[in-house]
Amino acid sequence: MPLHLGAAWYPEHWPETRWGEDVKLMRDAGLTVVRVGEFAWSSLEPREGAFNLGWLERAIALAADHGLAVVIGTPTAAPPAWMTQAYPDVLAVNADGRPATHGTRCHYDVTSERYLAFCRRIAEKLAICFGHDAHVIGWQIDNEYNTVSYSEDARRAFQNWLRQRYGSLDALNAAWATAYWSQTYSDWTQIPLPIQGTHGFGQPHNPALRLKWRQFITEAYRRFQLNQIEVIRANATPSQWITHNFMGFFDGFDHYVLSADLDFASWDQYYPAGHLDFAHDSAGHDLTRGFKRKNFWLIETQPGSVNWAPINSAQDRGETRAAAWNAVAHGAEAVCYWQWRNALNGQEQYHGSLIAPDGDPRPIYAEISRTGREFRQAGHLFDDTSVEASVAVLHSYEDRWALDFQRHHADFDPLQYLVSFYRPLSRRNIAVDVLSTRAMLDGYKLVIAAPHILDEAIANELIRFVEGGGHLVLGVRSGMKTPDNALRPQRQPALLQAIAGAHVEEYYALREPVDIKSMIRSNETGKRPKLLPAGTAHTWAEWLVPRRDTAVLARYGASNGWLDGQAAITMHTHSPSGGTAYMVGAWLDDALQDSLIGWIVAQAGVEPVLPGLPASVHVMRRGQAYILINNAEPKSVTLPWRAKDHLSGKTARRFMLEPWDVVVATRV
Ligand code: GAL
C-alpha cells in the first residue's frame, strides 16, 4: 500500500459548481485519498426508499480524475429525519427512558432491528453502485460507534443474550452471587438494564450485570457492523477493504472484538490539549496497531485545531506535520485530515480545515502540502514495513470496566495506570506494542500486564511466557477477578502466584503517599552501580509476601502500620529459563516508576530504537527508516552512523532539528 495523505470531503455541503476547486487544490496539496459519504444519508436517500446516488458518483469520478482514491463511509451514524419521524423506535433511548431528539448524530438505537434493516439497505445500495468502482479502495462502516441505548429492544436483546450465554438462571444466579441483596432471578425478563451509577436510587447495579452489559453492547455493535460488512462483501470486489474509525482509548465497547471483522483498524486522533505529547499520543497509535496486530489508518486528525475543546488552540507551526510523521512512525498507512472544507452552517463551523469558506487555502494548507510532498518522496521506505517491538504492554477493556465500576480509590484510573508504564518506555524511545491481555506473547522480551480479570487462558500464556525466558511485570490488582467480575477465591495474583513467587496479603487505598525504599542497584551500562533513589507509592499499595526464593526489590517505609517494612516490589526468577516475574505492588510516583522501568528494561535486554538521543527527540523505526521527531526546542542529534535524511536530502551524522522538525533517516 502507498502511504496515503487524505481528507474527509463532504461534497453534499456545497453546490456541484464548487467541487472543481476542491479537487484541484487537493491534488495540488499532494492528497491521494478522500473519504466521502459518512453522515450523507439525507442526501443519498432523501425520502424512504428513494435513492439518489448520482451526486456521489459524480463526486467520486471527479476526485478520480484528479488522481484521488476514494474511501466511502456508510452514512449510518446520521439517520435522516424522515426515518426518525416515521419510526421513532430507531432512536436511542437514554438511561432515563427518554428517546434521542433528531438534529445531532449517533442518535440511533444499535439494537433496533428496524434500524439495522435500513442500514443494510443503504449499505447494499452503495456497495452495488460502487463495489466495482476501481477508484473506490475501501469502506468505513458508520462513524465512531459510541451511543448506548436503554430501549425495550435493548432490554429484550440483552436478556436473550444472557440466556444464550448462561443457559440457565441457576448458572447466572450462581456466577453473579445474586442472593446478595435478594437479586435472585426466577425469570429472564426480570433482569434489569444497569442504569449507570445511582440515578437517585442510591446504589449501583451488580458488577457482573454491569460487565455483561458492556460485553452485550460490544456484541450489539459487532452485529450492527457485520450487518453492513456482509452486504458490502457480497457486492464489492475483494480488493476493497473495510475498516472503522475508532476513538483511541474510548472504552464504550471491546475494540478487539469489533476489529476481528475488519480488514484493518483505523482511528481518529485529536489533540484537544493543544500539543503533541509523544507518550500519550503514540500510545493511541500503538493501541490501534494492536487491535489486529497490523498497521492502521489514521483516518481523521485535526488540520490545526478542533472546535470542541475548552480552548481550541491551533497546533504550533510545524506540529501538524510532526504529528503526521509520528503516526507513520507508529504504523499508520495513511494520515487523513478532518475536514477538507467547512460547511457554511452546521455544528462544526469553527473546526480546523484545509480550505476556508471562500474556497481558498488556509495557512495550514501549505504545511499539509509539504507533508504531501514528503509522503510522495519517502513513502516507498514504508512499503511492507511495521513497527518491531520487543516490549508489549497488555490492555483489556474488561479490566478497565471492572476497575472503573469499583475503583476503590477515586483516583484509580486504569488508563492512567497503563500509561504510567508506557511513558517511561516511550521516553526511552523503546518500541512498544499495546496488545490485548489475550494476545500470544511469542517473541517479546518484556511484557507488562495487570490482568485484573484472570482466567486460565490468560494465566497460562503469561506462565508460558516466563517459563520461556521472558520478563514479566505484574502490576497492582492483578488476578483479582473472574470473567464474571467475581472475586477469585485465591489471594492475588491467584493463578499467577507460583510464577510470581509472591502473593498479596492485603491491599490498601492510600490517602497519603507512602515512602518506598528500593534495594535495587542501577544497571546502566558504563556507570557505577548505585542504589535507585527512594520514592513513594500513591493511590494503591499491596503488601506482598515473597516466597523464600523470591528477591525483595523494594519495601514500604512507615505508614499505616500494616504496610511498614513490607515488600512492595519483588522479583522471582524461573529456572532454568531465566525468565523473571516482577511484582510491582504499588502505583509508584513518576520518578520511581521511571527508574524502575529503566532498570527492568536493562534486565530484560531491551534496547531503545536509537541510543543517546536528547530527551525531546522521539524516534521509531519502520523497516530501514528511522523517523526522528523533535518537540518545541531546537536540538542537535548525532546518529551512531552516517545517514541520509530522505526529507531534506542531506547526508550526515549530525542533524540539527528545529522545533517540531522531522528527519527520516536511513543508514548509508
Ligand atoms: C470526530 C468525528 C468527525 C468530526 C471530528 C471533529 O470525532 O468523527 O465527524 O466531528 O470529530 O473533530
XYZ file of C-alpha atoms and ligand atoms in Angstrom:
680
model
C 0.000 0.000 0.000
C 1.329 3.512 -0.689
C 1.486 5.978 2.171
C -1.720 7.962 1.784
C -2.467 11.550 2.718
C -6.121 12.440 2.651
C -9.082 14.407 3.898
C -12.752 13.991 4.686
C -14.683 15.643 1.886
C -18.369 16.499 2.062
C -19.341 17.464 -1.486
C -23.008 17.427 -0.430
C -22.373 20.569 1.627
C -21.544 22.615 -1.461
C -23.053 23.261 -4.910
C -21.571 20.996 -7.538
C -20.108 24.001 -9.325
C -17.671 24.408 -6.413
C -16.340 20.834 -6.387
C -13.821 21.502 -9.120
C -11.842 23.932 -6.973
C -11.812 21.387 -4.149
C -10.325 18.513 -6.080
C -7.807 20.693 -7.857
C -6.497 22.028 -4.543
C -6.476 18.507 -3.123
C -4.303 17.317 -5.947
C -2.006 20.321 -5.573
C -1.603 19.553 -1.865
C -0.469 16.029 -2.678
C -3.569 14.397 -1.255
C -4.025 10.886 -2.553
C -7.323 9.896 -0.955
C -10.653 11.379 0.100
C -13.288 9.923 2.353
C -16.852 10.704 1.366
C -20.373 9.742 2.314
C -20.401 9.365 6.096
C -23.355 11.347 7.506
C -24.783 11.936 3.989
C -27.888 9.771 4.399
C -30.417 12.557 3.842
C -28.666 13.346 0.539
C -28.387 9.684 -0.504
C -31.934 8.663 0.443
C -33.931 11.905 0.656
C -37.194 10.004 1.140
C -37.810 6.469 2.290
C -36.791 4.110 -0.495
C -35.970 6.946 -2.952
C -32.236 6.806 -3.532
C -30.104 9.480 -5.079
C -26.555 8.259 -5.582
C -25.871 10.234 -8.735
C -24.166 13.153 -6.972
C -21.829 10.763 -5.169
C -20.992 9.019 -8.438
C -20.107 12.363 -9.964
C -18.048 13.427 -6.953
C -16.103 10.157 -6.975
C -15.479 10.422 -10.714
C -14.256 13.998 -10.334
C -11.921 13.035 -7.480
C -10.624 10.131 -9.561
C -9.977 12.483 -12.482
C -7.640 14.371 -10.178
C -5.795 11.246 -9.119
C -7.568 10.748 -5.811
C -8.581 7.362 -4.474
C -11.855 7.222 -2.558
C -12.996 5.670 0.708
C -16.751 5.534 1.228
C -18.079 5.977 4.731
C -21.514 4.426 5.168
C -23.852 7.175 6.380
C -25.446 5.247 9.223
C -24.234 7.475 12.085
C -26.791 10.029 10.913
C -30.276 8.568 10.316
C -32.402 11.070 8.378
C -35.388 12.972 9.741
C -37.982 11.141 7.625
C -36.895 7.939 9.318
C -36.791 9.103 12.928
C -40.190 10.761 12.444
C -41.928 7.775 10.867
C -40.164 5.151 13.007
C -39.249 6.664 16.367
C -38.244 3.211 17.570
C -34.958 3.614 15.655
C -33.936 6.316 18.124
C -31.639 5.601 21.031
C -33.208 5.839 24.476
C -31.205 7.334 27.314
C -30.840 5.933 30.819
C -33.881 7.917 31.991
C -36.026 6.376 29.279
C -36.126 9.429 27.015
C -35.611 8.964 23.276
C -32.946 10.988 21.488
C -34.026 14.119 19.657
C -33.364 14.438 15.949
C -30.816 17.005 14.841
C -27.499 15.761 16.146
C -25.883 12.461 15.167
C -25.325 8.955 16.544
C -28.926 9.115 17.741
C -29.769 5.591 16.646
C -30.519 2.512 18.701
C -27.861 -0.039 17.834
C -30.215 -2.843 18.923
C -33.184 -1.778 16.780
C -33.922 -4.453 14.171
C -35.734 -1.878 12.099
C -32.707 0.370 12.119
C -30.438 -2.485 11.119
C -32.692 -3.202 8.139
C -32.456 0.426 6.998
C -28.670 0.370 7.417
C -28.332 -2.843 5.484
C -30.335 -1.427 2.630
C -28.368 1.800 2.251
C -25.023 -0.030 2.603
C -26.154 -2.527 -0.031
C -27.212 0.237 -2.435
C -23.818 1.875 -2.065
C -21.986 -1.425 -2.475
C -23.942 -2.317 -5.619
C -23.191 1.098 -7.071
C -19.527 1.431 -6.036
C -18.381 -2.082 -5.163
C -16.670 -2.448 -8.525
C -15.549 1.128 -8.965
C -11.781 0.931 -9.429
C -11.348 4.309 -7.742
C -13.010 3.197 -4.533
C -10.344 1.465 -2.477
C -12.246 0.791 0.697
C -15.106 1.320 3.071
C -15.557 2.739 6.519
C -18.575 1.401 8.383
C -20.524 4.110 10.226
C -18.527 6.655 12.224
C -17.098 6.368 15.733
C -19.557 3.944 17.351
C -20.470 5.295 20.738
C -24.147 5.519 21.675
C -25.682 3.175 24.234
C -29.421 2.714 24.165
C -31.606 1.608 27.073
C -34.640 0.858 24.928
C -37.098 -2.020 25.221
C -35.391 -3.572 22.179
C -32.111 -3.391 24.035
C -33.594 -4.936 27.168
C -35.055 -7.894 25.281
C -31.873 -8.435 23.306
C -29.738 -8.265 26.452
C -31.911 -10.785 28.267
C -31.748 -13.154 25.286
C -28.014 -12.725 25.043
C -27.641 -13.629 28.717
C -29.851 -16.677 28.244
C -27.630 -17.902 25.419
C -24.519 -17.250 27.415
C -25.518 -18.803 30.736
C -28.029 -21.409 29.588
C -29.866 -21.434 32.894
C -30.855 -18.907 35.511
C -29.253 -21.118 38.148
C -25.910 -20.690 36.411
C -26.367 -16.935 36.130
C -27.537 -16.567 39.727
C -24.527 -18.515 40.974
C -21.979 -16.643 38.850
C -23.380 -13.261 39.849
C -23.928 -14.198 43.535
C -27.433 -12.803 43.171
C -28.591 -13.981 46.590
C -26.690 -10.907 47.694
C -29.304 -8.172 48.282
C -32.007 -10.577 47.066
C -31.252 -10.124 43.408
C -32.038 -13.777 42.570
C -33.801 -14.037 39.193
C -36.534 -16.562 38.528
C -37.355 -15.308 35.034
C -35.063 -13.876 32.349
C -37.376 -10.903 31.872
C -36.647 -9.785 35.452
C -33.045 -8.934 34.613
C -32.702 -5.154 34.514
C -30.521 -2.926 32.407
C -27.758 -1.473 34.554
C -28.764 2.150 34.557
C -25.409 3.716 35.260
C -24.460 4.858 38.719
C -27.051 5.893 41.214
C -29.852 7.675 39.333
C -31.427 8.752 42.549
C -31.782 5.286 43.986
C -28.601 5.190 45.953
C -26.758 2.099 44.842
C -25.135 0.901 41.651
C -26.027 -2.379 39.970
C -24.282 -5.710 40.387
C -20.726 -5.631 38.959
C -21.373 -8.806 36.955
C -24.506 -7.311 35.384
C -22.570 -4.170 34.524
C -19.692 -6.079 32.949
C -22.031 -8.290 30.929
C -23.921 -5.229 29.727
C -20.694 -3.792 28.278
C -19.976 -7.112 26.597
C -23.505 -7.094 25.256
C -23.041 -3.573 23.853
C -19.899 -4.879 22.180
C -21.838 -7.739 20.616
C -24.614 -5.366 19.560
C -22.125 -3.150 17.721
C -20.443 -6.191 16.252
C -23.770 -7.310 14.853
C -24.519 -3.797 13.655
C -21.154 -3.668 11.889
C -21.416 -7.170 10.418
C -24.864 -6.347 9.084
C -23.209 -3.805 6.771
C -19.990 -5.739 6.176
C -21.995 -8.689 4.822
C -23.749 -6.696 2.119
C -20.599 -4.850 1.153
C -18.557 -8.037 0.900
C -21.315 -9.668 -1.113
C -21.326 -6.848 -3.670
C -17.811 -5.443 -3.723
C -14.605 -6.672 -5.238
C -12.361 -8.344 -2.651
C -9.644 -5.716 -3.056
C -11.912 -3.103 -1.457
C -11.129 -3.259 2.235
C -13.390 -2.482 5.183
C -12.454 -0.547 8.303
C -13.985 1.543 11.075
C -12.741 4.746 12.694
C -12.304 4.017 16.404
C -11.588 6.642 19.034
C -8.301 5.653 20.628
C -8.719 4.668 24.251
C -12.501 5.191 24.303
C -13.885 2.238 26.240
C -17.558 2.040 25.291
C -17.094 -1.455 23.826
C -14.359 -4.028 23.317
C -12.391 -2.898 20.274
C -10.578 -6.221 19.921
C -13.895 -7.936 19.291
C -15.062 -5.398 16.709
C -11.705 -5.324 14.936
C -11.893 -9.059 14.320
C -14.339 -8.475 11.447
C -12.409 -5.623 9.809
C -9.547 -5.778 7.326
C -7.663 -3.300 9.471
C -8.443 -0.845 12.242
C -8.460 2.925 11.877
C -8.666 5.697 14.395
C -9.370 9.369 14.814
C -6.725 11.262 16.706
C -7.280 14.756 18.011
C -5.179 16.974 20.243
C -7.706 18.896 22.318
C -4.981 19.710 24.862
C -3.179 21.611 22.137
C 0.121 19.835 21.643
C 1.592 16.559 20.599
C 2.683 14.537 23.644
C 4.820 11.686 22.337
C 3.965 9.306 25.154
C 0.244 9.940 25.289
C -0.397 10.266 21.560
C 1.869 7.451 20.466
C 0.138 5.113 22.916
C -3.067 5.621 20.911
C -1.291 4.587 17.720
C 0.252 1.549 19.371
C -3.117 0.603 20.819
C -4.808 0.794 17.411
C -1.986 -1.165 15.771
C -2.563 -3.789 18.457
C -6.272 -4.256 17.637
C -5.314 -6.519 14.767
C -1.530 -6.576 15.239
C -1.380 -4.818 11.933
C -0.761 -1.327 10.550
C -3.700 1.040 10.688
C -5.105 4.189 9.104
C -5.174 7.469 10.919
C -8.420 8.213 9.139
C -9.119 11.504 10.921
C -6.883 14.046 12.545
C -7.030 17.773 13.001
C -5.685 20.245 10.480
C -4.504 22.620 13.186
C -7.397 22.865 15.622
C -10.680 21.298 16.683
C -13.895 23.047 17.727
C -14.941 21.017 20.733
C -12.164 21.533 23.309
C -12.498 24.090 26.106
C -9.853 26.142 24.271
C -9.496 25.255 20.601
C -5.932 26.412 20.181
C -4.018 25.662 16.991
C -1.013 23.401 16.923
C 2.289 25.229 16.517
C 3.689 25.853 13.085
C 5.261 22.541 12.042
C 3.468 20.467 14.674
C 0.726 19.168 12.377
C 3.432 17.802 10.072
C 5.311 16.317 13.040
C 2.123 14.637 14.245
C 1.549 13.121 10.781
C 5.045 11.660 10.757
C 4.586 10.390 14.294
C 1.538 8.455 13.103
C 3.568 6.923 10.270
C 6.375 6.139 12.714
C 3.910 4.125 14.804
C 2.389 2.188 11.920
C -0.080 4.454 10.094
C -0.542 3.668 6.397
C -2.500 6.871 5.882
C -2.996 10.233 7.539
C -6.301 11.925 6.731
C -7.484 15.298 7.907
C -10.888 16.121 9.208
C -12.020 18.043 7.343
C -11.271 19.398 3.907
C -13.641 22.373 3.976
C -16.227 23.564 6.470
C -19.896 23.640 5.661
C -21.255 27.159 5.948
C -23.599 26.088 8.690
C -23.986 23.135 10.999
C -22.369 22.254 14.285
C -18.729 22.307 13.225
C -18.322 25.738 11.670
C -15.250 26.601 13.720
C -13.363 23.338 13.196
C -9.969 23.376 11.519
C -9.991 22.626 7.780
C -7.615 22.926 4.845
C -9.831 25.246 2.846
C -11.674 28.298 4.119
C -15.322 29.071 3.287
C -14.182 31.244 0.352
C -12.599 28.194 -1.280
C -9.023 29.383 -0.776
C -6.388 27.577 1.274
C -5.950 28.339 4.959
C -2.364 28.790 6.260
C -2.213 25.117 7.381
C -2.716 24.025 3.756
C 0.916 24.841 2.929
C 2.210 22.732 5.816
C -0.007 19.798 4.884
C 1.095 20.170 1.253
C 4.670 19.848 2.445
C 3.755 16.614 4.197
C 2.117 15.505 0.942
C 5.338 16.101 -0.987
C 7.314 14.265 1.664
C 4.967 11.274 1.651
C 5.468 11.004 -2.106
C 9.225 11.366 -1.715
C 9.822 8.984 1.202
C 6.670 6.863 1.254
C 8.304 3.920 -0.513
C 10.536 3.369 2.526
C 7.496 2.152 4.443
C 6.150 -0.366 1.952
C 5.537 -3.665 3.749
C 7.047 -2.430 6.994
C 5.711 -2.098 10.502
C 6.949 -1.378 13.985
C 9.012 -4.148 15.542
C 8.732 -4.139 19.309
C 10.255 -6.390 21.931
C 8.050 -4.967 24.683
C 4.314 -5.491 24.999
C 2.023 -3.628 27.374
C -1.194 -5.592 27.836
C -4.546 -3.881 27.838
C -8.096 -5.092 28.397
C -11.465 -3.389 28.146
C -12.944 -5.810 30.638
C -10.288 -4.903 33.178
C -10.870 -1.210 32.628
C -14.636 -1.596 33.038
C -14.340 -3.740 36.145
C -11.861 -1.357 37.742
C -13.924 1.674 36.836
C -17.056 0.125 38.385
C -15.174 -0.354 41.655
C -12.193 1.966 41.669
C -11.894 1.707 45.439
C -9.813 4.852 45.221
C -11.390 7.679 43.254
C -8.057 8.397 41.556
C -7.534 4.837 40.389
C -7.924 5.480 36.682
C -6.976 2.234 34.941
C -5.987 4.055 31.770
C -3.652 6.415 33.590
C -2.205 3.397 35.354
C -1.433 1.786 31.996
C 0.086 4.995 30.644
C 2.311 5.142 33.748
C 4.077 2.062 32.344
C 4.022 3.222 28.736
C 5.528 6.649 29.421
C 8.959 5.531 30.724
C 9.268 3.246 27.692
C 8.297 5.979 25.245
C 10.659 8.420 26.958
C 13.495 5.956 26.307
C 12.484 5.540 22.661
C 11.656 1.889 23.185
C 9.181 0.486 20.670
C 6.073 -0.910 22.365
C 3.129 -2.982 21.237
C -0.073 -2.394 23.179
C -1.901 -5.711 22.983
C -4.919 -7.469 24.356
C -4.345 -9.424 27.577
C -5.401 -12.396 25.467
C -2.575 -11.972 22.931
C 0.035 -14.647 22.288
C 3.358 -13.361 23.565
C 5.972 -15.160 21.481
C 8.940 -13.033 20.537
C 8.728 -10.448 23.312
C 11.485 -9.864 25.829
C 9.384 -7.879 28.264
C 5.653 -7.930 28.925
C 3.897 -5.534 31.283
C 0.495 -6.640 32.476
C -2.017 -6.128 35.245
C -4.694 -8.685 34.343
C -7.375 -7.761 36.854
C -9.741 -10.323 35.327
C -7.779 -13.516 35.108
C -8.806 -16.812 33.630
C -6.758 -19.864 32.811
C -6.118 -18.870 29.213
C -4.618 -15.513 30.213
C -2.684 -17.024 33.119
C -1.325 -19.915 31.071
C 0.031 -17.626 28.383
C 1.791 -15.440 30.957
C 3.216 -18.538 32.650
C 4.356 -19.915 29.291
C 5.984 -16.579 28.564
C 8.027 -16.554 31.791
C 8.865 -20.245 31.530
C 10.144 -19.500 28.056
C 12.606 -16.945 29.439
C 10.557 -13.737 29.202
C 10.466 -10.892 31.721
C 7.008 -10.168 33.091
C 5.992 -7.137 35.136
C 2.775 -7.664 37.073
C 1.034 -4.504 38.197
C -1.381 -3.944 41.057
C -4.822 -5.538 41.257
C -3.670 -8.419 39.051
C -5.554 -11.689 39.319
C -8.414 -10.368 41.435
C -11.422 -11.262 39.365
C -13.052 -13.975 37.273
C -14.597 -13.302 33.847
C -17.911 -12.820 35.680
C -16.315 -9.969 37.626
C -16.498 -12.108 40.774
C -13.655 -12.215 43.286
C -11.289 -15.105 42.730
C -11.155 -17.432 45.696
C -7.376 -17.060 45.959
C -5.090 -14.266 47.019
C -3.737 -12.188 44.169
C -2.267 -12.814 41.728
C -4.224 -16.070 42.011
C -3.281 -18.399 39.159
C -0.015 -16.479 38.794
C 1.150 -16.919 42.399
C 3.643 -19.651 41.528
C 5.241 -17.823 38.637
C 5.304 -14.541 40.585
C 6.822 -16.204 43.631
C 4.732 -13.976 45.857
C 1.177 -13.193 46.826
C -0.744 -10.191 48.063
C -1.509 -10.335 51.750
C -3.649 -7.191 51.688
C -4.297 -4.124 49.537
C -4.679 -0.522 50.667
C -6.182 2.546 49.027
C -3.866 5.368 50.037
C -4.921 8.842 51.127
C -1.311 9.895 51.599
C 1.750 8.727 49.676
C 3.844 6.051 51.390
C 7.633 6.016 51.222
C 9.290 3.259 49.279
C 12.921 2.365 49.678
C 14.387 0.338 46.860
C 17.240 -2.109 47.228
C 17.946 -2.024 43.506
C 21.368 -1.054 42.243
C 21.390 0.739 38.916
C 22.393 -1.327 35.914
C 23.104 1.349 33.351
C 25.976 0.354 31.120
C 29.192 2.215 31.731
C 28.084 3.646 35.095
C 28.946 2.523 38.636
C 26.009 0.731 40.200
C 24.299 2.816 42.852
C 21.014 2.441 44.688
C 17.998 3.671 42.762
C 16.576 6.723 44.505
C 13.818 6.212 47.067
C 10.317 7.261 46.131
C 6.688 6.890 47.084
C 3.615 4.836 46.439
C 0.393 6.715 45.835
C -3.252 5.728 45.365
C -2.716 1.978 45.768
C -0.335 -0.251 47.728
C -0.227 -4.003 48.173
C 1.550 -5.817 50.954
C 3.482 -8.513 49.129
C 4.550 -11.751 50.725
C 7.532 -13.193 48.860
C 8.359 -16.858 48.743
C 11.756 -17.865 50.053
C 13.305 -17.937 46.587
C 11.938 -14.508 45.666
C 14.011 -11.340 45.988
C 12.546 -8.212 47.532
C 13.488 -5.194 45.414
C 11.743 -2.527 47.462
C 9.991 -2.123 50.798
C 7.471 0.343 52.193
C 8.563 2.866 54.787
C 6.499 3.698 57.840
C 2.850 4.338 57.009
C -0.374 2.912 58.411
C 1.330 0.258 60.471
C 0.156 -2.501 58.150
C 2.498 -1.696 55.300
C 5.518 -0.714 57.378
C 8.574 -2.573 56.193
C 6.610 -4.943 53.963
C 7.698 -5.920 50.466
C 6.488 -3.531 47.747
C 8.330 -4.877 44.697
C 9.542 -8.447 44.248
C 11.430 -10.422 41.635
C 11.219 -14.129 41.058
C 13.457 -15.876 38.574
C 12.381 -19.055 36.921
C 14.978 -21.719 36.387
C 16.303 -22.972 34.121
C 14.925 -20.478 31.597
C 15.978 -17.345 33.469
C 12.507 -15.899 32.841
C 11.650 -13.393 35.549
C 8.440 -12.119 37.092
C 8.436 -8.774 38.879
C 5.507 -7.854 41.091
C 5.145 -4.116 41.386
C 2.731 -3.889 44.287
C 2.179 -0.148 44.305
C 1.355 2.704 41.982
C 4.743 4.403 42.069
C 5.475 8.074 41.732
C 6.630 9.062 38.252
C 10.338 9.284 39.069
C 10.499 5.918 40.821
C 8.393 4.292 38.114
C 10.721 5.703 35.511
C 13.865 4.413 37.173
C 12.307 1.024 37.932
C 11.152 0.519 34.344
C 14.558 1.688 33.122
C 16.158 -0.946 35.327
C 13.808 -3.736 34.270
C 14.274 -2.866 30.611
C 18.024 -3.344 31.003
C 17.499 -6.618 32.930
C 15.383 -7.871 30.054
C 17.952 -6.838 27.452
C 15.577 -4.440 25.690
C 17.282 -1.800 23.548
C 15.996 1.621 22.528
C 15.395 2.263 18.824
C 18.443 4.551 18.923
C 20.560 5.237 21.998
C 21.713 8.585 23.323
C 19.172 10.959 21.780
C 18.209 14.186 23.570
C 15.136 13.689 25.748
C 12.918 15.783 23.486
C 13.629 13.756 20.351
C 11.328 10.835 19.642
C 12.431 8.075 17.290
C 10.775 4.991 15.840
C 11.923 2.595 13.162
C 9.922 1.051 10.321
C 11.960 -1.203 8.054
C 15.231 0.546 7.313
C 13.897 4.000 8.080
C 14.321 5.844 11.375
C 11.804 8.631 11.906
C 13.142 11.251 14.298
C 10.788 13.938 15.543
C 11.700 16.866 17.707
C 9.437 18.759 20.086
C 9.334 22.510 20.575
C 13.040 23.186 21.305
C 15.794 23.134 18.651
C 18.113 20.156 19.152
C 21.234 18.772 17.596
C 21.248 14.994 17.116
C 24.249 12.795 16.441
C 23.429 9.389 14.987
C 25.600 6.297 15.519
C 26.299 6.237 11.775
C 26.115 8.411 8.686
C 22.612 8.624 7.351
C 20.591 10.091 4.548
C 17.617 12.239 5.508
C 15.008 11.456 2.875
C 13.140 14.688 3.516
C 15.959 17.229 3.183
C 18.202 15.047 1.016
C 21.134 15.746 3.358
C 23.659 13.026 4.231
C 25.439 13.410 7.577
C 25.901 12.011 11.081
C 24.803 15.144 12.832
C 21.427 16.764 12.185
C 20.033 19.988 13.532
C 16.329 19.633 14.317
C 14.300 22.810 14.526
C 11.140 22.890 16.698
C 8.780 20.106 15.506
C 11.270 19.099 12.862
C 11.335 15.630 11.311
C 14.169 13.560 9.860
C 13.536 10.300 8.000
C 16.945 8.653 8.032
C 18.405 5.509 6.547
C 21.927 4.389 7.230
C 24.378 4.954 4.383
C -14.730 13.219 15.038
C -15.832 12.896 14.050
C -15.816 13.835 12.868
C -15.705 15.259 13.353
C -14.483 15.400 14.208
C -14.248 16.802 14.715
O -14.961 12.649 16.277
O -15.684 11.565 13.590
O -17.005 13.651 12.128
O -16.834 15.606 14.064
O -14.615 14.575 15.323
O -13.077 16.889 15.493
